[in-house]
């Protein structure tokens, strides 16, 4: 419990942090004489996506929950620590930190904590939760108080598919004296992107292929055959676990999972129930995205305890993805592999927000946690710049240098377990925000030189940015059980990501049985393998802008690494052998 005492404006903090500490602030402080700063996140009007309908201003007395991301210490040292514990050539490889050690490293300064708490208290905000690392505060307040606290903000209600959220339609500012102590305030601007229609692209494929006959589709047995997993490749370690995270108001069903395993999991030992749900499943409908994630991480990472993070949110102002990040900073016991099928266009997010989320990814990596994100289902993407000019549109968190990003492939022959080619929807490209990390510089340079003559115009992408994806797996024509019924033709990198995650969980399982540390942040080691133990994908291109210059084509696959399928898809026995080496 944290207790604050004061003498006028001098504040002394006496605090013992518990897993979820509630702060009750009662300090009479005045900020009326302070100057206001510029905008913390956005310097222009906030764009509301077209698929959200404006439903009017919120009542001033309506309760909101906002998340304050306090500036952290030693982020450069955190990054260097991540490099050392993730580099197999380092003496520090695998020597991960505990949550308490991470907290000691990055915890905001006492001054930062005092200034932010003073500012909140001066506006009558007394109900806040902190986390173990003390770098997030989640506070409840009325909309009227929030608009006073953050001048410029104007809270409105927006509705999509019957789901309601509260966000500000305008930028906000904070006091100059507080500005330097905050990275951003969450719960104001970001509206969740619409979930990908995982059957839309598949139905087009179905129409094109129907002339050749019935395609039976991808099931766990097909994946095990392609990636050389045997019936013996299942988890047995007691201290191993894996997780998926859901943010789009979708839920999985225990009955569907049991039905799926009964239909497709008979040839290998497996679990038919999720070990733990973090969050509230809610009364929402069963979703194809949630069902896909759970069914395929549990059938690939078979017999391994699986968690599901689901964030319905107690307040309409909460951001589900941010809620998940806050949870990671507040839980000492977490699964070793997390797969997330979620992303947004880089240019729709503030740099301050993305940089802070990157720090949260690093905090997970130094703890030995592997984070896998889907690369997206829009190929290279496309942004219209006006006057007939376009550019590719990278996605975040896929473009983060601190996660492993998974692209997608299809079978060359759609009716047989054959070699793989690019799935044209597979997200990939180059970040416009984050520089290229050292671990991939050589691989990317090799690609750019090899295909120089056939690359899209350089005005479309940033050759010095973080390039993605890092690897891939089948993403085309999966079978999923939903509402107790098998559903065919489900596609997207939402499918390939839990498949890769399940295989990494199996490798963690073997490492733990040998007394070795978990894989943690995989990329530095993955790039040092230089494609060893993966099936190289060298055919096909993904989609992009429909204009005269690129004519709908983005990047194309090539030998070794490429920005469509990364290093390729896993050959499980070879990858296991390569990653079991100490």
CSV table of C-alpha atoms in Angstrom, one decimal, residues 71-473:
chain,number,residue,atom,x,y,z
A,71,UNK,CA,8.5,8.4,-17.8
A,72,UNK,CA,10.9,5.5,-17.0
A,73,UNK,CA,14.5,5.5,-16.0
A,74,UNK,CA,17.4,3.7,-17.7
A,75,UNK,CA,15.7,2.7,-20.9
A,76,UNK,CA,19.1,2.7,-22.7
A,77,UNK,CA,20.4,0.2,-20.1
A,78,UNK,CA,17.2,-1.9,-20.5
A,79,UNK,CA,17.8,-2.1,-24.3
A,80,UNK,CA,21.4,-3.1,-23.7
A,81,UNK,CA,20.4,-5.7,-21.2
A,82,UNK,CA,17.9,-7.1,-23.7
A,83,UNK,CA,20.6,-7.3,-26.3
A,84,UNK,CA,22.9,-9.2,-24.0
A,85,UNK,CA,20.4,-11.7,-22.6
A,86,UNK,CA,19.1,-12.4,-26.2
A,87,UNK,CA,22.4,-12.8,-28.0
A,88,UNK,CA,23.6,-16.5,-27.9
A,89,UNK,CA,27.2,-15.3,-28.2
A,90,UNK,CA,26.9,-13.2,-25.1
A,91,UNK,CA,28.1,-14.4,-21.7
A,92,UNK,CA,24.8,-13.0,-20.4
A,93,UNK,CA,22.6,-15.1,-22.7
A,94,UNK,CA,19.5,-16.4,-21.0
A,95,UNK,CA,20.3,-14.7,-17.7
A,96,UNK,CA,16.9,-13.0,-17.4
A,97,UNK,CA,15.6,-10.5,-14.9
A,98,UNK,CA,12.8,-11.0,-12.5
A,99,UNK,CA,9.9,-8.5,-12.5
A,100,UNK,CA,11.3,-7.0,-9.3
A,101,UNK,CA,14.7,-6.5,-11.0
A,102,UNK,CA,13.0,-4.9,-14.0
A,103,UNK,CA,11.1,-2.6,-11.7
A,104,UNK,CA,14.3,-1.5,-10.0
A,105,UNK,CA,15.8,-0.7,-13.3
A,106,UNK,CA,13.1,1.3,-15.0
A,107,UNK,CA,11.0,2.6,-12.1
A,108,UNK,CA,10.2,6.3,-12.5
A,109,UNK,CA,12.2,8.7,-10.4
A,110,UNK,CA,10.8,9.9,-7.1
A,111,UNK,CA,10.5,13.4,-8.7
A,112,UNK,CA,8.4,12.0,-11.6
A,113,UNK,CA,6.1,10.1,-9.3
A,114,UNK,CA,5.7,13.1,-7.0
A,115,UNK,CA,5.0,15.6,-9.8
A,116,UNK,CA,2.4,13.4,-11.5
A,117,UNK,CA,0.6,12.6,-8.3
A,118,UNK,CA,0.6,16.3,-7.3
A,119,UNK,CA,-1.0,17.2,-10.6
A,120,UNK,CA,-3.7,14.5,-10.3
A,121,UNK,CA,-4.5,15.5,-6.7
A,122,UNK,CA,-4.7,19.2,-7.6
A,123,UNK,CA,-7.6,18.2,-9.9
A,124,UNK,CA,-9.4,16.2,-7.3
A,125,UNK,CA,-8.4,12.8,-8.7
A,126,UNK,CA,-8.0,10.4,-5.7
A,127,UNK,CA,-8.8,7.0,-7.0
A,128,UNK,CA,-5.8,5.4,-8.8
A,129,UNK,CA,-4.2,2.0,-9.3
A,130,UNK,CA,-0.5,1.5,-9.9
A,131,UNK,CA,1.6,-1.5,-11.0
A,132,UNK,CA,4.7,-3.2,-9.6
A,133,UNK,CA,7.0,-1.3,-11.9
A,134,UNK,CA,5.2,2.0,-10.8
A,135,UNK,CA,5.4,3.3,-14.4
A,136,UNK,CA,1.6,3.2,-15.1
A,137,UNK,CA,-1.2,4.8,-13.2
A,138,UNK,CA,-4.8,4.0,-13.9
A,139,UNK,CA,-7.2,6.6,-12.5
A,140,UNK,CA,-11.0,7.0,-12.6
A,141,UNK,CA,-12.6,10.4,-12.9
A,142,UNK,CA,-15.6,12.0,-14.5
A,143,UNK,CA,-15.4,13.3,-18.1
A,144,UNK,CA,-15.7,16.8,-16.7
A,145,UNK,CA,-12.6,16.4,-14.5
A,146,UNK,CA,-10.7,14.7,-17.4
A,147,UNK,CA,-11.4,17.6,-19.7
A,148,UNK,CA,-10.2,20.0,-17.0
A,149,UNK,CA,-7.1,17.9,-16.4
A,150,UNK,CA,-6.2,17.7,-20.1
A,151,UNK,CA,-7.2,20.9,-21.8
A,152,UNK,CA,-8.2,20.5,-25.4
A,153,UNK,CA,-9.8,17.1,-24.9
A,154,UNK,CA,-13.4,16.6,-25.7
A,155,UNK,CA,-15.0,13.2,-24.9
A,156,UNK,CA,-17.5,11.7,-27.3
A,157,UNK,CA,-19.1,8.3,-27.6
A,158,UNK,CA,-18.5,6.2,-30.7
A,159,UNK,CA,-20.4,3.0,-31.8
A,160,UNK,CA,-19.4,0.2,-34.1
A,161,UNK,CA,-21.3,-3.1,-34.5
A,162,UNK,CA,-23.2,-2.4,-31.3
A,163,UNK,CA,-20.1,-1.8,-29.3
A,164,UNK,CA,-19.6,1.6,-27.6
A,165,UNK,CA,-16.4,3.4,-26.7
A,166,UNK,CA,-15.6,6.9,-25.3
A,167,UNK,CA,-12.7,8.8,-26.8
A,168,UNK,CA,-11.6,12.4,-27.3
A,169,UNK,CA,-12.0,13.9,-30.7
A,170,UNK,CA,-9.3,16.5,-30.2
A,171,UNK,CA,-5.7,16.7,-29.0
A,172,UNK,CA,-4.9,17.3,-25.3
A,173,UNK,CA,-2.2,19.2,-23.5
A,174,UNK,CA,-0.7,19.0,-20.0
A,175,UNK,CA,1.1,21.4,-17.7
A,176,UNK,CA,4.7,22.1,-18.6
A,177,UNK,CA,5.9,20.8,-15.2
A,178,UNK,CA,4.2,17.5,-15.8
A,179,UNK,CA,4.8,17.1,-19.6
A,180,UNK,CA,8.4,16.0,-19.0
A,181,UNK,CA,7.3,13.2,-16.6
A,182,UNK,CA,4.7,11.5,-18.9
A,183,UNK,CA,5.0,9.5,-22.1
A,184,UNK,CA,1.3,9.6,-22.9
A,185,UNK,CA,-2.2,9.4,-21.4
A,186,UNK,CA,-4.2,6.4,-22.6
A,187,UNK,CA,-7.9,6.2,-23.1
A,188,UNK,CA,-8.2,9.3,-25.2
A,189,UNK,CA,-7.4,8.7,-28.8
A,190,UNK,CA,-6.9,5.1,-30.0
A,191,UNK,CA,-10.0,3.3,-31.3
A,192,UNK,CA,-9.5,-0.4,-31.9
A,193,UNK,CA,-9.0,-1.3,-35.6
A,194,UNK,CA,-11.7,-3.5,-37.1
A,195,UNK,CA,-10.9,-7.2,-37.0
A,196,UNK,CA,-9.8,-8.7,-40.2
A,197,UNK,CA,-12.5,-10.7,-42.0
A,198,UNK,CA,-10.7,-14.0,-41.9
A,199,UNK,CA,-13.0,-15.6,-44.4
A,200,UNK,CA,-13.3,-12.9,-47.0
A,201,UNK,CA,-10.0,-13.5,-48.8
A,202,UNK,CA,-10.5,-17.2,-48.4
A,203,UNK,CA,-13.8,-17.2,-50.2
A,204,UNK,CA,-12.2,-15.6,-53.2
A,205,UNK,CA,-9.6,-18.3,-53.2
A,206,UNK,CA,-12.3,-20.9,-52.9
A,207,UNK,CA,-14.1,-19.6,-56.0
A,208,UNK,CA,-10.9,-19.6,-58.0
A,209,UNK,CA,-10.0,-23.2,-57.0
A,210,UNK,CA,-13.3,-24.8,-57.1
A,211,UNK,CA,-12.8,-25.8,-60.7
A,212,UNK,CA,-9.9,-28.1,-59.7
A,213,UNK,CA,-11.9,-29.9,-57.1
A,214,UNK,CA,-12.4,-29.9,-53.3
A,215,UNK,CA,-9.6,-28.5,-51.1
A,216,UNK,CA,-9.7,-30.2,-47.7
A,217,UNK,CA,-7.9,-27.3,-46.0
A,218,UNK,CA,-5.4,-27.0,-43.2
A,219,UNK,CA,-5.9,-28.9,-39.9
A,220,UNK,CA,-3.5,-29.8,-37.1
A,221,UNK,CA,-2.5,-33.0,-38.9
A,222,UNK,CA,-1.7,-31.1,-42.1
A,223,UNK,CA,0.5,-28.7,-40.1
A,224,UNK,CA,2.3,-31.6,-38.3
A,225,UNK,CA,3.0,-33.2,-41.6
A,226,UNK,CA,4.3,-30.1,-43.3
A,227,UNK,CA,6.5,-29.0,-40.4
A,228,UNK,CA,7.6,-32.5,-39.4
A,229,UNK,CA,6.0,-32.7,-36.0
A,230,UNK,CA,5.4,-36.2,-34.7
A,231,UNK,CA,2.9,-37.6,-32.2
A,232,UNK,CA,5.7,-37.5,-29.7
A,233,UNK,CA,6.2,-33.7,-30.1
A,234,UNK,CA,4.0,-32.5,-27.2
A,235,UNK,CA,4.7,-30.7,-24.0
A,236,UNK,CA,5.7,-32.4,-20.8
A,237,UNK,CA,7.5,-29.8,-18.7
A,238,UNK,CA,5.5,-28.7,-15.6
A,239,UNK,CA,6.9,-25.1,-15.7
A,240,UNK,CA,6.0,-24.3,-19.3
A,241,UNK,CA,3.0,-22.3,-20.5
A,242,UNK,CA,1.9,-20.2,-23.5
A,243,UNK,CA,-0.8,-17.6,-24.1
A,244,UNK,CA,-2.9,-15.8,-26.7
A,245,UNK,CA,-4.3,-12.3,-26.2
A,246,UNK,CA,-7.7,-11.0,-27.5
A,247,UNK,CA,-8.6,-7.3,-27.8
A,248,UNK,CA,-11.5,-7.1,-30.3
A,249,UNK,CA,-14.6,-8.2,-28.2
A,250,UNK,CA,-14.3,-11.8,-29.3
A,251,UNK,CA,-14.4,-14.8,-27.1
A,252,UNK,CA,-13.5,-18.5,-27.4
A,253,UNK,CA,-15.7,-21.3,-26.3
A,254,UNK,CA,-14.7,-24.3,-24.1
A,255,UNK,CA,-17.2,-26.4,-25.9
A,256,UNK,CA,-15.8,-25.4,-29.3
A,257,UNK,CA,-12.2,-26.2,-28.2
A,258,UNK,CA,-13.2,-29.7,-26.9
A,259,UNK,CA,-15.1,-30.3,-30.2
A,260,UNK,CA,-12.0,-29.2,-32.2
A,261,UNK,CA,-9.7,-31.4,-30.3
A,262,UNK,CA,-12.1,-34.3,-30.6
A,263,UNK,CA,-12.2,-33.9,-34.3
A,264,UNK,CA,-8.6,-33.0,-35.1
A,265,UNK,CA,-6.4,-33.9,-32.1
A,266,UNK,CA,-6.9,-37.6,-31.8
A,267,UNK,CA,-3.4,-38.5,-33.1
A,268,UNK,CA,-1.4,-36.6,-30.4
A,269,UNK,CA,-1.7,-36.0,-26.7
A,270,UNK,CA,-3.4,-32.7,-26.0
A,271,UNK,CA,-5.4,-30.5,-23.5
A,272,UNK,CA,-9.0,-29.7,-24.2
A,273,UNK,CA,-9.4,-26.8,-21.7
A,274,UNK,CA,-7.6,-23.5,-21.3
A,275,UNK,CA,-5.6,-23.4,-18.1
A,276,UNK,CA,-6.4,-19.8,-17.2
A,277,UNK,CA,-8.4,-16.8,-18.4
A,278,UNK,CA,-7.1,-13.4,-17.4
A,279,UNK,CA,-9.8,-10.9,-17.8
A,280,UNK,CA,-13.5,-11.4,-18.4
A,281,UNK,CA,-14.8,-13.6,-21.1
A,282,UNK,CA,-18.1,-11.7,-21.1
A,283,UNK,CA,-21.3,-12.6,-22.7
A,284,UNK,CA,-20.2,-11.6,-26.2
A,285,UNK,CA,-20.5,-13.9,-29.2
A,286,UNK,CA,-17.9,-16.5,-30.0
A,287,UNK,CA,-15.5,-15.1,-32.5
A,288,UNK,CA,-13.6,-16.7,-35.3
A,289,UNK,CA,-10.4,-14.9,-34.4
A,290,UNK,CA,-10.5,-16.0,-30.8
A,291,UNK,CA,-11.4,-19.6,-31.8
A,292,UNK,CA,-8.6,-19.7,-34.4
A,293,UNK,CA,-5.9,-18.5,-31.9
A,294,UNK,CA,-6.8,-20.8,-29.1
A,295,UNK,CA,-7.4,-23.9,-31.2
A,296,UNK,CA,-4.2,-23.7,-33.2
A,297,UNK,CA,-1.8,-22.7,-30.4
A,298,UNK,CA,-3.1,-25.6,-28.3
A,299,UNK,CA,-2.9,-28.1,-31.2
A,300,UNK,CA,0.6,-27.1,-32.3
A,301,UNK,CA,1.9,-26.4,-28.8
A,302,UNK,CA,0.1,-29.5,-27.7
A,303,UNK,CA,-0.3,-30.5,-24.1
A,304,UNK,CA,1.1,-27.2,-22.9
A,305,UNK,CA,-0.8,-25.1,-20.3
A,306,UNK,CA,-2.4,-22.2,-22.2
A,307,UNK,CA,-3.7,-18.9,-20.9
A,308,UNK,CA,-6.1,-16.5,-22.6
A,309,UNK,CA,-5.8,-12.8,-22.0
A,310,UNK,CA,-9.1,-11.1,-22.8
A,311,UNK,CA,-10.0,-7.5,-22.0
A,312,UNK,CA,-13.6,-6.5,-22.1
A,313,UNK,CA,-12.8,-3.5,-20.0
A,314,UNK,CA,-14.8,-2.0,-17.1
A,315,UNK,CA,-14.9,1.4,-18.7
A,316,UNK,CA,-15.6,2.5,-22.2
A,317,UNK,CA,-12.5,4.7,-22.1
A,318,UNK,CA,-10.2,1.7,-21.6
A,319,UNK,CA,-7.8,0.6,-24.4
A,320,UNK,CA,-7.7,-3.2,-24.4
A,321,UNK,CA,-4.2,-3.5,-25.9
A,322,UNK,CA,-2.9,-1.1,-23.4
A,323,UNK,CA,-4.7,-3.0,-20.6
A,324,UNK,CA,-2.8,-6.1,-21.7
A,325,UNK,CA,0.5,-4.2,-21.6
A,326,UNK,CA,-0.2,-2.9,-18.1
A,327,UNK,CA,-1.0,-6.5,-16.9
A,328,UNK,CA,2.4,-7.7,-18.1
A,329,UNK,CA,4.0,-5.0,-15.8
A,330,UNK,CA,2.0,-6.3,-12.9
A,331,UNK,CA,2.3,-10.1,-13.0
A,332,UNK,CA,5.4,-11.9,-11.9
A,333,UNK,CA,4.2,-15.3,-13.2
A,334,UNK,CA,3.5,-15.2,-16.9
A,335,UNK,CA,3.5,-17.7,-19.8
A,336,UNK,CA,6.8,-17.8,-21.8
A,337,UNK,CA,5.3,-17.4,-25.2
A,338,UNK,CA,2.5,-14.9,-26.2
A,339,UNK,CA,1.0,-14.7,-29.6
A,340,UNK,CA,-1.0,-11.7,-30.6
A,341,UNK,CA,-3.0,-11.2,-33.8
A,342,UNK,CA,-3.5,-7.5,-33.6
A,343,UNK,CA,-2.1,-4.4,-35.3
A,344,UNK,CA,-2.7,-0.8,-36.5
A,345,UNK,CA,-1.2,1.3,-39.2
A,346,UNK,CA,2.0,3.0,-37.9
A,347,UNK,CA,0.8,6.4,-39.1
A,348,UNK,CA,-2.4,6.2,-37.1
A,349,UNK,CA,-0.4,6.1,-33.8
A,350,UNK,CA,1.7,8.7,-32.1
A,351,UNK,CA,5.5,8.1,-32.0
A,352,UNK,CA,5.4,8.7,-28.2
A,353,UNK,CA,2.9,5.9,-27.8
A,354,UNK,CA,4.8,3.4,-30.0
A,355,UNK,CA,8.1,4.2,-28.3
A,356,UNK,CA,6.7,3.5,-24.9
A,357,UNK,CA,5.0,0.3,-26.1
A,358,UNK,CA,8.5,-0.7,-27.4
A,359,UNK,CA,9.9,-0.2,-23.9
A,360,UNK,CA,7.1,-2.5,-22.6
A,361,UNK,CA,8.2,-5.1,-25.1
A,362,UNK,CA,11.8,-4.9,-24.0
A,363,UNK,CA,10.6,-5.3,-20.4
A,364,UNK,CA,9.0,-8.6,-21.4
A,365,UNK,CA,12.1,-9.7,-23.3
A,366,UNK,CA,14.5,-9.2,-20.5
A,367,UNK,CA,12.3,-11.5,-18.4
A,368,UNK,CA,12.6,-14.3,-20.9
A,369,UNK,CA,9.2,-13.9,-22.6
A,370,UNK,CA,8.7,-14.3,-26.3
A,371,UNK,CA,6.2,-12.0,-28.0
A,372,UNK,CA,4.9,-12.9,-31.4
A,373,UNK,CA,2.8,-10.6,-33.5
A,374,UNK,CA,1.0,-11.3,-36.8
A,375,UNK,CA,2.4,-9.3,-39.7
A,376,UNK,CA,-1.0,-8.3,-40.9
A,377,UNK,CA,-3.2,-9.2,-43.9
A,378,UNK,CA,-2.7,-6.2,-46.2
A,379,UNK,CA,0.6,-7.0,-47.8
A,380,UNK,CA,2.8,-4.0,-48.0
A,381,UNK,CA,-0.3,-1.8,-47.3
A,382,UNK,CA,-1.0,1.5,-49.1
A,383,UNK,CA,-1.3,5.1,-48.0
A,384,UNK,CA,-2.7,7.7,-50.4
A,385,UNK,CA,-0.6,10.8,-50.1
A,386,UNK,CA,-2.6,12.9,-52.5
A,387,UNK,CA,-2.0,14.2,-56.1
A,388,UNK,CA,-1.7,10.6,-57.3
A,389,UNK,CA,1.1,9.8,-55.0
A,390,UNK,CA,1.1,6.7,-52.7
A,391,UNK,CA,3.4,4.9,-50.3
A,392,UNK,CA,3.5,1.5,-48.6
A,393,UNK,CA,1.9,1.5,-45.1
A,394,UNK,CA,3.7,-0.5,-42.4
A,395,UNK,CA,1.9,-1.9,-39.4
A,396,UNK,CA,2.6,-1.7,-35.6
A,397,UNK,CA,3.4,-3.7,-33.5
A,398,UNK,CA,4.6,-5.8,-36.4
A,399,UNK,CA,7.2,-3.2,-37.1
A,400,UNK,CA,8.6,-3.1,-33.6
A,401,UNK,CA,12.3,-4.2,-33.4
A,402,UNK,CA,11.6,-6.0,-30.1
A,403,UNK,CA,9.0,-8.6,-31.2
A,404,UNK,CA,9.1,-11.6,-33.5
A,405,UNK,CA,6.7,-10.9,-36.4
A,406,UNK,CA,5.1,-13.8,-38.3
A,407,UNK,CA,4.0,-13.6,-42.0
A,408,UNK,CA,2.0,-16.0,-44.1
A,409,UNK,CA,2.3,-18.7,-46.8
A,410,UNK,CA,0.2,-21.0,-48.9
A,411,UNK,CA,0.8,-24.4,-50.4
A,412,UNK,CA,2.1,-24.3,-54.0
A,413,UNK,CA,-0.4,-27.1,-54.7
A,414,UNK,CA,-3.6,-26.3,-52.8
A,415,UNK,CA,-4.6,-30.0,-52.7
A,416,UNK,CA,-1.4,-31.5,-51.4
A,417,UNK,CA,1.1,-31.0,-48.6
A,418,UNK,CA,3.8,-29.5,-50.8
A,419,UNK,CA,6.3,-26.7,-50.5
A,420,UNK,CA,5.1,-23.2,-49.7
A,421,UNK,CA,4.9,-20.0,-51.6
A,422,UNK,CA,4.0,-16.4,-50.5
A,423,UNK,CA,0.4,-15.8,-49.3
A,424,UNK,CA,-0.4,-12.6,-51.2
A,425,UNK,CA,-2.0,-11.1,-48.1
A,426,UNK,CA,1.1,-11.6,-45.9
A,427,UNK,CA,2.0,-8.3,-44.2
A,428,UNK,CA,5.6,-7.1,-44.6
A,429,UNK,CA,7.8,-4.1,-45.3
A,430,UNK,CA,9.9,-1.5,-43.6
A,431,UNK,CA,9.1,0.8,-40.6
A,432,UNK,CA,8.8,4.5,-41.1
A,433,UNK,CA,9.4,5.1,-37.4
A,434,UNK,CA,12.0,2.6,-36.1
A,435,UNK,CA,15.5,2.2,-37.4
A,436,UNK,CA,16.7,-1.1,-38.6
A,437,UNK,CA,18.1,-3.1,-35.7
A,438,UNK,CA,21.7,-4.4,-35.9
A,439,UNK,CA,20.6,-8.1,-35.7
A,440,UNK,CA,19.0,-7.9,-39.1
A,441,UNK,CA,21.1,-5.4,-41.0
A,442,UNK,CA,23.2,-7.9,-42.9
A,443,UNK,CA,20.2,-10.1,-43.9
A,444,UNK,CA,18.1,-7.1,-45.2
A,445,UNK,CA,21.1,-5.6,-47.0
A,446,UNK,CA,21.5,-8.9,-48.8
A,447,UNK,CA,17.9,-8.9,-49.9
A,448,UNK,CA,18.0,-5.3,-51.1
A,449,UNK,CA,21.1,-6.1,-53.2
A,450,UNK,CA,19.8,-9.4,-54.6
A,451,UNK,CA,16.5,-8.0,-55.8
A,452,UNK,CA,17.6,-4.4,-56.5
A,453,UNK,CA,16.4,-4.5,-60.1
A,454,UNK,CA,12.9,-5.6,-59.3
A,455,UNK,CA,12.2,-3.6,-56.0
A,456,UNK,CA,9.3,-1.2,-55.9
A,457,UNK,CA,10.3,2.5,-56.2
A,458,UNK,CA,12.2,3.7,-53.2
A,459,UNK,CA,9.7,6.5,-52.6
A,460,UNK,CA,7.3,3.8,-51.4
A,461,UNK,CA,9.3,2.5,-48.5
A,462,UNK,CA,12.1,3.3,-46.0
A,463,UNK,CA,15.2,1.2,-46.7
A,464,UNK,CA,16.7,2.1,-43.3
A,465,UNK,CA,13.7,1.0,-41.2
A,466,UNK,CA,13.0,-2.1,-39.2
A,467,UNK,CA,12.1,-4.7,-41.8
A,468,UNK,CA,9.5,-7.4,-41.1
A,469,UNK,CA,8.3,-10.2,-40.9
A,470,UNK,CA,11.0,-12.4,-39.3
A,471,UNK,CA,9.5,-15.8,-40.2
A,472,UNK,CA,6.2,-17.3,-41.4
A,473,UNK,CA,3.9,-20.2,-41.5
